[in-house]
PDB file of C-alpha atoms in Angstrom:
ATOM      1  CA  ILE E   1     -14.400  29.223   6.667  1.00  0.00           C
ATOM      2  CA  ASN E   2     -18.200  29.538   6.953  1.00  0.00           C
ATOM      3  CA  PRO E   3     -19.473  27.520   9.955  1.00  0.00           C
ATOM      4  CA  PHE E   4     -23.024  27.549   8.600  1.00  0.00           C
ATOM      5  CA  ARG E   5     -21.863  25.607   5.559  1.00  0.00           C
ATOM      6  CA  ILE E   6     -20.404  22.925   7.824  1.00  0.00           C
ATOM      7  CA  GLU E   7     -23.705  22.790   9.736  1.00  0.00           C
ATOM      8  CA  GLY E   8     -25.552  22.393   6.446  1.00  0.00           C
ATOM      9  CA  GLN E   9     -23.270  19.608   5.241  1.00  0.00           C
ATOM     10  CA  LYS E  10     -23.715  17.953   8.615  1.00  0.00           C
ATOM     11  CA  THR E  11     -27.297  17.057   7.645  1.00  0.00           C
ATOM     12  CA  ILE E  12     -25.827  14.397   5.333  1.00  0.00           C
ATOM     13  CA  GLY E  13     -24.864  12.612   8.543  1.00  0.00           C
ATOM     14  CA  TRP E  14     -28.390  12.828   9.913  1.00  0.00           C
ATOM     15  CA  GLU E  15     -29.776  11.400   6.667  1.00  0.00           C
ATOM     16  CA  ILE E  16     -27.337   8.486   6.804  1.00  0.00           C
ATOM     17  CA  LEU E  17     -28.426   7.599  10.330  1.00  0.00           C
ATOM     18  CA  GLN E  18     -32.103   8.116   9.532  1.00  0.00           C
ATOM     19  CA  ASP E  19     -31.858   5.787   6.520  1.00  0.00           C
ATOM     20  CA  LEU E  20     -30.196   3.141   8.714  1.00  0.00           C
ATOM     21  CA  ASP E  21     -32.828   3.448  11.479  1.00  0.00           C
ATOM     22  CA  TRP E  22     -30.224   5.071  13.745  1.00  0.00           C
ATOM     23  CA  ARG E  23     -27.904   2.081  13.606  1.00  0.00           C
ATOM     24  CA  ALA E  24     -24.477   3.519  12.913  1.00  0.00           C
ATOM     25  CA  PRO E  25     -22.481   1.953  10.072  1.00  0.00           C
ATOM     26  CA  ASP E  26     -19.003   0.645  10.717  1.00  0.00           C
ATOM     27  CA  TRP E  27     -17.479   2.980   8.131  1.00  0.00           C
ATOM     28  CA  ILE E  28     -18.310   6.179   6.302  1.00  0.00           C
ATOM     29  CA  VAL E  29     -16.055   6.654   3.263  1.00  0.00           C
ATOM     30  CA  LEU E  30     -15.986   9.985   1.461  1.00  0.00           C
ATOM     31  CA  PRO E  31     -13.925  12.070  -0.965  1.00  0.00           C
ATOM     32  CA  ALA E  32     -11.584  14.568   0.629  1.00  0.00           C
ATOM     33  CA  GLY E  33     -10.540  17.863  -0.934  1.00  0.00           C
ATOM     34  CA  ASN E  34     -11.118  20.934   1.201  1.00  0.00           C
ATOM     35  CA  LEU E  35     -12.145  18.516   4.001  1.00  0.00           C
ATOM     36  CA  GLY E  36     -15.522  20.142   4.645  1.00  0.00           C
ATOM     37  CA  ASN E  37     -17.438  16.867   4.338  1.00  0.00           C
ATOM     38  CA  THR E  38     -14.996  15.036   6.584  1.00  0.00           C
ATOM     39  CA  SER E  39     -15.413  17.782   9.181  1.00  0.00           C
ATOM     40  CA  ALA E  40     -19.182  18.061   8.863  1.00  0.00           C
ATOM     41  CA  ILE E  41     -20.189  14.401   8.699  1.00  0.00           C
ATOM     42  CA  GLY E  42     -17.706  13.573  11.430  1.00  0.00           C
ATOM     43  CA  LYS E  43     -19.220  16.332  13.568  1.00  0.00           C
ATOM     44  CA  ALA E  44     -22.672  14.829  13.054  1.00  0.00           C
ATOM     45  CA  MET E  45     -21.492  11.369  14.117  1.00  0.00           C
ATOM     46  CA  LEU E  46     -19.717  12.705  17.197  1.00  0.00           C
ATOM     47  CA  GLU E  47     -22.795  14.683  18.240  1.00  0.00           C
ATOM     48  CA  ALA E  48     -25.063  11.680  17.675  1.00  0.00           C
ATOM     49  CA  PHE E  49     -22.796   9.436  19.737  1.00  0.00           C
ATOM     50  CA  GLU E  50     -22.345  11.930  22.545  1.00  0.00           C
ATOM     51  CA  GLY E  51     -26.111  12.514  22.598  1.00  0.00           C
ATOM     52  CA  GLY E  52     -26.811   8.802  22.925  1.00  0.00           C
ATOM     53  CA  TRP E  53     -28.604   8.551  19.559  1.00  0.00           C
ATOM     54  CA  ILE E  54     -26.175   5.885  18.297  1.00  0.00           C
ATOM     55  CA  ASP E  55     -24.284   3.297  20.306  1.00  0.00           C
ATOM     56  CA  LYS E  56     -20.993   3.388  18.412  1.00  0.00           C
ATOM     57  CA  LEU E  57     -18.936   5.799  16.343  1.00  0.00           C
ATOM     58  CA  PRO E  58     -18.466   4.969  12.670  1.00  0.00           C
ATOM     59  CA  ARG E  59     -14.878   5.117  11.484  1.00  0.00           C
ATOM     60  CA  ILE E  60     -14.432   7.957   8.989  1.00  0.00           C
ATOM     61  CA  ALA E  61     -12.279   7.263   5.930  1.00  0.00           C
ATOM     62  CA  SER E  62     -11.206  10.304   3.921  1.00  0.00           C
ATOM     63  CA  VAL E  63     -10.046   9.527   0.397  1.00  0.00           C
ATOM     64  CA  GLN E  64      -7.773  11.796  -1.611  1.00  0.00           C
ATOM     65  CA  ALA E  65      -6.481  11.588  -5.165  1.00  0.00           C
ATOM     66  CA  SER E  66      -2.796  10.707  -5.293  1.00  0.00           C
ATOM     67  CA  GLY E  67      -2.024  13.964  -7.069  1.00  0.00           C
ATOM     68  CA  ALA E  68      -3.904  16.048  -4.507  1.00  0.00           C
ATOM     69  CA  ASN E  69      -3.074  14.337  -1.243  1.00  0.00           C
ATOM     70  CA  PRO E  70      -1.768  16.751   1.405  1.00  0.00           C
ATOM     71  CA  PHE E  71      -4.104  15.389   4.090  1.00  0.00           C
ATOM     72  CA  TYR E  72      -3.064  11.819   3.311  1.00  0.00           C
ATOM     73  CA  ARG E  73       0.596  12.807   3.574  1.00  0.00           C
ATOM     74  CA  GLY E  74      -0.097  14.478   6.894  1.00  0.00           C
ATOM     75  CA  PHE E  75      -1.912  11.393   8.192  1.00  0.00           C
ATOM     76  CA  ALA E  76       0.932   9.115   7.054  1.00  0.00           C
ATOM     77  CA  GLU E  77       3.354  11.237   9.097  1.00  0.00           C
ATOM     78  CA  GLY E  78       1.165  11.268  12.204  1.00  0.00           C
ATOM     79  CA  PHE E  79      -0.037  14.811  11.501  1.00  0.00           C
ATOM     80  CA  ARG E  80       3.297  16.231  12.668  1.00  0.00           C
ATOM     81  CA  GLU E  81       2.776  19.254  10.452  1.00  0.00           C
ATOM     82  CA  ARG E  82       0.257  20.784   8.098  1.00  0.00           C
ATOM     83  CA  ILE E  83       1.216  20.062   4.488  1.00  0.00           C
ATOM     84  CA  ALA E  84       0.437  22.043   1.336  1.00  0.00           C
ATOM     85  CA  ILE E  85       1.192  20.881  -2.205  1.00  0.00           C
ATOM     86  CA  GLN E  86       0.581  21.836  -5.829  1.00  0.00           C
ATOM     87  CA  ALA E  87      -2.411  19.624  -6.601  1.00  0.00           C
ATOM     88  CA  GLU E  88      -3.087  17.882  -9.901  1.00  0.00           C
ATOM     89  CA  THR E  89      -5.763  15.256 -10.569  1.00  0.00           C
ATOM     90  CA  ILE E  90      -8.606  14.572 -12.978  1.00  0.00           C
ATOM     91  CA  ALA E  91     -10.959  14.869  -9.999  1.00  0.00           C
ATOM     92  CA  SER E  92     -11.382  18.638 -10.250  1.00  0.00           C
ATOM     93  CA  ALA E  93     -13.664  19.009  -7.214  1.00  0.00           C
ATOM     94  CA  ILE E  94     -10.903  17.759  -4.902  1.00  0.00           C
ATOM     95  CA  ARG E  95      -7.949  19.309  -6.751  1.00  0.00           C
ATOM     96  CA  ILE E  96      -6.953  21.179  -3.602  1.00  0.00           C
ATOM     97  CA  GLY E  97      -3.428  21.412  -2.256  1.00  0.00           C
ATOM     98  CA  ASP E  98      -4.054  23.344   0.977  1.00  0.00           C
ATOM     99  CA  PRO E  99      -7.357  22.264   2.572  1.00  0.00           C
ATOM    100  CA  VAL E 100      -9.244  24.884   4.566  1.00  0.00           C
ATOM    101  CA  SER E 101     -10.767  22.475   7.110  1.00  0.00           C
ATOM    102  CA  TRP E 102      -7.523  20.647   7.958  1.00  0.00           C
ATOM    103  CA  ASP E 103      -7.737  21.079  11.741  1.00  0.00           C
ATOM    104  CA  LYS E 104     -11.400  20.110  12.014  1.00  0.00           C
ATOM    105  CA  ALA E 105     -10.899  17.079   9.761  1.00  0.00           C
ATOM    106  CA  ARG E 106      -7.831  15.980  11.684  1.00  0.00           C
ATOM    107  CA  ALA E 107      -9.853  16.030  14.905  1.00  0.00           C
ATOM    108  CA  VAL E 108     -12.552  13.888  13.259  1.00  0.00           C
ATOM    109  CA  ILE E 109     -10.050  11.312  11.996  1.00  0.00           C
ATOM    110  CA  GLU E 110      -8.397  11.073  15.402  1.00  0.00           C
ATOM    111  CA  ARG E 111     -11.632  10.903  17.426  1.00  0.00           C
ATOM    112  CA  THR E 112     -13.302   8.298  15.190  1.00  0.00           C
ATOM    113  CA  ASN E 113     -10.194   6.114  14.824  1.00  0.00           C
ATOM    114  CA  GLY E 114     -10.497   6.962  11.168  1.00  0.00           C
ATOM    115  CA  VAL E 115      -8.058   6.709   8.290  1.00  0.00           C
ATOM    116  CA  VAL E 116      -6.944   8.752   5.319  1.00  0.00           C
ATOM    117  CA  THR E 117      -6.018   6.999   2.102  1.00  0.00           C
ATOM    118  CA  GLU E 118      -5.185   7.925  -1.478  1.00  0.00           C
ATOM    119  CA  VAL E 119      -6.194   6.520  -4.857  1.00  0.00           C
ATOM    120  CA  THR E 120      -4.760   7.007  -8.335  1.00  0.00           C
ATOM    121  CA  ASP E 121      -6.598   8.730 -11.156  1.00  0.00           C
ATOM    122  CA  GLU E 122      -6.786   5.332 -12.860  1.00  0.00           C
ATOM    123  CA  ALA E 123      -8.529   3.829  -9.826  1.00  0.00           C
ATOM    124  CA  ILE E 124     -10.891   6.813  -9.745  1.00  0.00           C
ATOM    125  CA  LEU E 125     -11.873   6.297 -13.393  1.00  0.00           C
ATOM    126  CA  GLU E 126     -12.342   2.570 -12.821  1.00  0.00           C
ATOM    127  CA  ALA E 127     -14.633   3.218  -9.858  1.00  0.00           C
ATOM    128  CA  LYS E 128     -16.480   5.900 -11.821  1.00  0.00           C
ATOM    129  CA  ALA E 129     -17.134   3.432 -14.638  1.00  0.00           C
ATOM    130  CA  MET E 130     -18.645   1.008 -12.118  1.00  0.00           C
ATOM    131  CA  ILE E 131     -20.892   3.679 -10.625  1.00  0.00           C
ATOM    132  CA  ASP E 132     -21.929   5.022 -14.019  1.00  0.00           C
ATOM    133  CA  GLY E 133     -22.558   1.474 -15.207  1.00  0.00           C
ATOM    134  CA  ALA E 134     -24.958   0.977 -12.308  1.00  0.00           C
ATOM    135  CA  GLY E 135     -27.076   3.798 -13.735  1.00  0.00           C
ATOM    136  CA  ILE E 136     -26.288   6.285 -10.980  1.00  0.00           C
ATOM    137  CA  GLY E 137     -23.604   8.477 -12.497  1.00  0.00           C
ATOM    138  CA  CYS E 138     -21.109  10.645 -10.640  1.00  0.00           C
ATOM    139  CA  GLU E 139     -18.257  13.059 -11.113  1.00  0.00           C
ATOM    140  CA  PRO E 140     -14.684  11.725 -10.717  1.00  0.00           C
ATOM    141  CA  ALA E 141     -14.235  13.186  -7.222  1.00  0.00           C
ATOM    142  CA  SER E 142     -17.268  11.232  -6.007  1.00  0.00           C
ATOM    143  CA  ALA E 143     -15.798   8.012  -7.365  1.00  0.00           C
ATOM    144  CA  CYS E 144     -12.994   8.409  -4.817  1.00  0.00           C
ATOM    145  CA  ALA E 145     -15.390   7.034  -2.212  1.00  0.00           C
ATOM    146  CA  LEU E 146     -15.750   3.708  -4.026  1.00  0.00           C
ATOM    147  CA  ALA E 147     -12.108   3.603  -5.083  1.00  0.00           C
ATOM    148  CA  GLY E 148     -11.039   4.256  -1.504  1.00  0.00           C
ATOM    149  CA  ALA E 149     -13.410   1.673  -0.055  1.00  0.00           C
ATOM    150  CA  ARG E 150     -12.077  -0.907  -2.510  1.00  0.00           C
ATOM    151  CA  ARG E 151      -8.510  -0.117  -1.486  1.00  0.00           C
ATOM    152  CA  LEU E 152      -9.272  -0.282   2.231  1.00  0.00           C
ATOM    153  CA  ARG E 153     -11.102  -3.586   1.712  1.00  0.00           C
ATOM    154  CA  SER E 154      -8.181  -5.042  -0.253  1.00  0.00           C
ATOM    155  CA  GLU E 155      -5.812  -3.991   2.529  1.00  0.00           C
ATOM    156  CA  GLY E 156      -7.985  -5.696   5.133  1.00  0.00           C
ATOM    157  CA  LEU E 157      -8.896  -2.501   6.990  1.00  0.00           C
ATOM    158  CA  ILE E 158     -12.555  -2.843   6.044  1.00  0.00           C
ATOM    159  CA  GLY E 159     -13.848  -6.256   7.035  1.00  0.00           C
ATOM    160  CA  ARG E 160     -16.009  -8.480   4.849  1.00  0.00           C
ATOM    161  CA  ASP E 161     -19.043  -8.219   7.137  1.00  0.00           C
ATOM    162  CA  GLU E 162     -18.741  -4.537   8.025  1.00  0.00           C
ATOM    163  CA  THR E 163     -21.343  -1.975   6.992  1.00  0.00           C
ATOM    164  CA  VAL E 164     -19.931   0.734   4.744  1.00  0.00           C
ATOM    165  CA  VAL E 165     -21.591   3.957   3.594  1.00  0.00           C
ATOM    166  CA  GLY E 166     -19.971   5.668   0.621  1.00  0.00           C
ATOM    167  CA  ILE E 167     -20.812   9.284  -0.169  1.00  0.00           C
ATOM    168  CA  LEU E 168     -21.208  10.493  -3.753  1.00  0.00           C
ATOM    169  CA  THR E 169     -20.690  14.227  -3.483  1.00  0.00           C
ATOM    170  CA  GLY E 170     -21.299  15.306  -7.075  1.00  0.00           C
ATOM    171  CA  ASN E 171     -23.629  14.549  -9.966  1.00  0.00           C
ATOM    172  CA  LEU E 172     -22.425  13.157 -13.298  1.00  0.00           C
ATOM    173  CA  LEU E 173     -23.094  16.536 -14.928  1.00  0.00           C
ATOM    174  CA  LYS E 174     -20.746  18.391 -12.582  1.00  0.00           C
ATOM    175  CA  ASP E 175     -17.771  17.301 -14.689  1.00  0.00           C
ATOM    176  CA  PRO E 176     -19.113  16.096 -18.056  1.00  0.00           C
ATOM    177  CA  GLU E 177     -15.794  16.617 -19.848  1.00  0.00           C
ATOM    178  CA  ILE E 178     -14.417  13.484 -18.188  1.00  0.00           C
ATOM    179  CA  VAL E 179     -17.328  11.476 -19.575  1.00  0.00           C
ATOM    180  CA  MET E 180     -16.663  12.865 -23.043  1.00  0.00           C
ATOM    181  CA  LYS E 181     -12.953  12.027 -22.841  1.00  0.00           C
ATOM    182  CA  ASN E 182     -13.336   8.558 -21.363  1.00  0.00           C
ATOM    183  CA  VAL E 183     -16.441   7.068 -22.926  1.00  0.00           C
ATOM    184  CA  GLU E 184     -14.376   5.041 -25.381  1.00  0.00           C
ATOM    185  CA  ARG E 185     -11.925   3.960 -22.689  1.00  0.00           C
ATOM    186  CA  GLU E 186     -14.698   2.958 -20.285  1.00  0.00           C
ATOM    187  CA  HIS E 187     -17.220   1.429 -22.670  1.00  0.00           C
ATOM    188  CA  GLY E 188     -15.323   0.693 -25.842  1.00  0.00           C
ATOM    189  CA  SER E 189     -17.743   2.669 -27.959  1.00  0.00           C
ATOM    190  CA  ARG E 190     -17.990   6.043 -29.630  1.00  0.00           C
ATOM    191  CA  MET E 191     -20.018   8.957 -28.312  1.00  0.00           C
ATOM    192  CA  ILE E 192     -23.528   9.031 -29.783  1.00  0.00           C
ATOM    193  CA  GLU E 193     -25.251  12.400 -30.082  1.00  0.00           C
ATOM    194  CA  ILE E 194     -29.047  12.536 -30.155  1.00  0.00           C
ATOM    195  CA  ASP E 195     -31.771  15.099 -29.680  1.00  0.00           C
ATOM    196  CA  ALA E 196     -33.192  15.514 -26.167  1.00  0.00           C
ATOM    197  CA  ARG E 197     -36.292  13.454 -26.846  1.00  0.00           C
ATOM    198  CA  ILE E 198     -37.401  10.216 -25.193  1.00  0.00           C
ATOM    199  CA  GLU E 199     -38.110   8.683 -28.611  1.00  0.00           C
ATOM    200  CA  ASP E 200     -34.473   9.162 -29.635  1.00  0.00           C
ATOM    201  CA  VAL E 201     -33.218   7.664 -26.390  1.00  0.00           C
ATOM    202  CA  ALA E 202     -35.447   4.619 -26.927  1.00  0.00           C
ATOM    203  CA  ARG E 203     -34.246   4.265 -30.509  1.00  0.00           C
ATOM    204  CA  VAL E 204     -30.566   4.304 -29.539  1.00  0.00           C
ATOM    205  CA  LEU E 205     -31.089   1.844 -26.673  1.00  0.00           C
ATOM    206  CA  GLY E 206     -33.001  -0.453 -29.013  1.00  0.00           C
TER     207      GLY E 206
END
């Protein structure tokens, strides 16, 4: 609704290109709920390409949770109509059944030869465990980026030698309840409570 928010989110696109020395990646994969990031980052890539700052357009891949997938359903049907659903997923940040930025995001997907895919909650938690295990940490919605990239790679859409940028949109602490509920499932161990002191952290880690 607020165009200034989209312009602000667009700076993520500039940072991606800056970090890659203005060599565009083959793919940008990101979680998709209200579709603001798809719209904004896609807008940045289109502007960079049209301005001659990059020599190719990255393909944008928007990833939705299977229980909150109206944009994926629309894409699968060739965007014949705008779809709204009752959304349900563990990924609370993208638990959205009627995305605000549908039209803008659709234009981005079409102009970048992009794709929209979906991933299950189980795949989201598996990807989250991998990200958390790498010492980065993210909320479940963010893990959609990795889960989606893995699916697209397994389906052969993302090639072995292609450059892929995945966007983590939320910090681990944005949805700590999922960590609390799944620590045993993910790591096979009980939750350990300690005081917020470096000495206690060192003691637990051994």
